[in-house]
mmCIF file of C-alpha atoms in Angstrom:
data_model
loop_
_atom_site.group_PDB
_atom_site.id
_atom_site.type_symbol
_atom_site.label_atom_id
_atom_site.label_comp_id
_atom_site.label_asym_id
_atom_site.label_seq_id
_atom_site.Cartn_x
_atom_site.Cartn_y
_atom_site.Cartn_z
ATOM 1 C CA UNK Z 13 -1.261 21.556 6.217
ATOM 2 C CA UNK Z 14 -2.117 20.135 2.855
ATOM 3 C CA UNK Z 15 -2.992 16.717 1.442
ATOM 4 C CA UNK Z 16 -0.550 14.644 -0.935
ATOM 5 C CA UNK Z 17 -1.830 12.067 -3.025
ATOM 6 C CA UNK Z 18 0.243 9.125 -4.004
ATOM 7 C CA UNK Z 19 -0.334 5.699 -5.679
ATOM 8 C CA UNK Z 20 0.544 2.340 -4.533
ATOM 9 C CA UNK Z 21 1.066 -0.204 -7.276
ATOM 10 C CA UNK Z 22 -0.198 -3.640 -6.414
ATOM 11 C CA UNK Z 23 -0.064 -7.072 -8.421
ATOM 12 C CA UNK Z 24 -3.015 -8.984 -7.553
ATOM 13 C CA UNK Z 25 -3.400 -12.892 -8.140
ATOM 14 C CA UNK Z 26 -6.350 -15.043 -7.314
ATOM 15 C CA UNK Z 27 -5.070 -18.095 -5.628
ATOM 16 C CA UNK Z 28 -7.371 -20.254 -7.670
ATOM 17 C CA UNK Z 29 -9.455 -19.231 -10.784
ATOM 18 C CA UNK Z 30 -12.802 -18.048 -9.305
ATOM 19 C CA UNK Z 31 -11.493 -17.920 -5.757
ATOM 20 C CA UNK Z 32 -12.396 -15.300 -3.087
ATOM 21 C CA UNK Z 33 -8.717 -15.492 -1.761
ATOM 22 C CA UNK Z 34 -5.964 -13.324 -3.378
ATOM 23 C CA UNK Z 35 -2.150 -12.990 -3.259
ATOM 24 C CA UNK Z 36 -1.464 -9.274 -3.108
ATOM 25 C CA UNK Z 37 2.263 -7.921 -3.869
ATOM 26 C CA UNK Z 38 2.794 -4.129 -3.367
ATOM 27 C CA UNK Z 39 5.517 -2.920 -5.841
ATOM 28 C CA UNK Z 40 5.961 0.630 -4.748
ATOM 29 C CA UNK Z 41 4.461 3.932 -4.078
ATOM 30 C CA UNK Z 42 4.422 6.658 -6.812
ATOM 31 C CA UNK Z 43 3.890 10.450 -6.974
ATOM 32 C CA UNK Z 44 1.194 9.962 -9.853
ATOM 33 C CA UNK Z 45 -0.997 7.514 -11.430
ATOM 34 C CA UNK Z 46 0.785 7.876 -14.660
ATOM 35 C CA UNK Z 47 4.243 7.260 -13.021
ATOM 36 C CA UNK Z 48 2.798 4.170 -11.439
ATOM 37 C CA UNK Z 49 1.392 2.949 -14.630
ATOM 38 C CA UNK Z 50 4.696 3.607 -16.635
ATOM 39 C CA UNK Z 51 6.518 1.400 -14.108
ATOM 40 C CA UNK Z 52 4.292 -1.426 -15.156
ATOM 41 C CA UNK Z 53 5.060 -0.710 -18.687
ATOM 42 C CA UNK Z 54 8.857 -0.288 -18.288
ATOM 43 C CA UNK Z 55 8.763 -3.782 -16.333
ATOM 44 C CA UNK Z 56 6.833 -5.262 -19.234
ATOM 45 C CA UNK Z 57 9.353 -3.808 -21.769
ATOM 46 C CA UNK Z 58 12.366 -5.029 -19.708
ATOM 47 C CA UNK Z 59 10.848 -8.504 -19.484
ATOM 48 C CA UNK Z 60 9.957 -8.566 -23.169
ATOM 49 C CA UNK Z 61 6.122 -9.021 -22.526
ATOM 50 C CA UNK Z 62 3.694 -7.761 -24.505
ATOM 51 C CA UNK Z 63 0.072 -7.899 -23.070
ATOM 52 C CA UNK Z 64 -2.750 -9.055 -25.736
ATOM 53 C CA UNK Z 65 -4.844 -5.865 -24.346
ATOM 54 C CA UNK Z 66 -5.035 -3.572 -21.469
ATOM 55 C CA UNK Z 67 -8.501 -3.008 -20.091
ATOM 56 C CA UNK Z 68 -8.720 -0.349 -17.210
ATOM 57 C CA UNK Z 69 -11.641 -0.570 -14.733
ATOM 58 C CA UNK Z 70 -12.167 1.961 -11.823
ATOM 59 C CA UNK Z 71 -13.991 0.242 -8.956
ATOM 60 C CA UNK Z 72 -16.444 1.840 -6.478
ATOM 61 C CA UNK Z 73 -13.368 2.856 -4.120
ATOM 62 C CA UNK Z 74 -11.537 4.841 -6.904
ATOM 63 C CA UNK Z 75 -8.791 2.171 -7.366
ATOM 64 C CA UNK Z 76 -7.706 1.689 -11.015
ATOM 65 C CA UNK Z 77 -7.383 -2.112 -12.096
ATOM 66 C CA UNK Z 78 -5.569 -3.414 -15.166
ATOM 67 C CA UNK Z 79 -6.812 -6.532 -16.705
ATOM 68 C CA UNK Z 80 -3.896 -7.291 -19.087
ATOM 69 C CA UNK Z 81 -5.127 -10.761 -20.281
ATOM 70 C CA UNK Z 82 -3.974 -13.118 -17.630
ATOM 71 C CA UNK Z 83 -7.228 -14.069 -16.764
ATOM 72 C CA UNK Z 84 -6.426 -14.359 -12.881
ATOM 73 C CA UNK Z 85 -3.776 -11.645 -12.569
ATOM 74 C CA UNK Z 86 -4.400 -7.840 -12.336
ATOM 75 C CA UNK Z 87 -2.512 -4.500 -11.467
ATOM 76 C CA UNK Z 88 -4.163 -2.314 -9.077
ATOM 77 C CA UNK Z 89 -3.181 1.342 -8.619
ATOM 78 C CA UNK Z 90 -4.661 2.630 -5.125
ATOM 79 C CA UNK Z 91 -4.798 6.230 -4.391
ATOM 80 C CA UNK Z 92 -3.439 6.955 -1.019
ATOM 81 C CA UNK Z 93 -4.014 10.598 0.625
ATOM 82 C CA UNK Z 94 -1.426 11.767 3.112
ATOM 83 C CA UNK Z 95 -1.528 14.813 5.220
ATOM 84 C CA UNK Z 96 1.806 16.823 5.094
ATOM 85 C CA UNK Z 97 2.922 19.535 7.274
ATOM 86 C CA UNK Z 98 4.003 22.679 5.441
ATOM 87 C CA UNK Z 99 7.361 24.098 6.840
ATOM 88 C CA UNK Z 100 6.990 27.419 7.861
#
């Protein structure tokens, strides 16, 4: 048995500025953090979006958050560890 690490990509938006309630949309699971972050960059490119900045914050649970200048919207990359049975 071994552990496989994947990353879930979430787009998170506060319902109202300063609110404690959030809208959370999962946009896929990726084999690496770099792959998940590249998916966001590709989406931005395909939609002609250029954020004024990207600031990465790692929270106390190990999730990587991107603040990209929208003030109430963020991308969150959550690490998920899964046990995988080795085929003998």
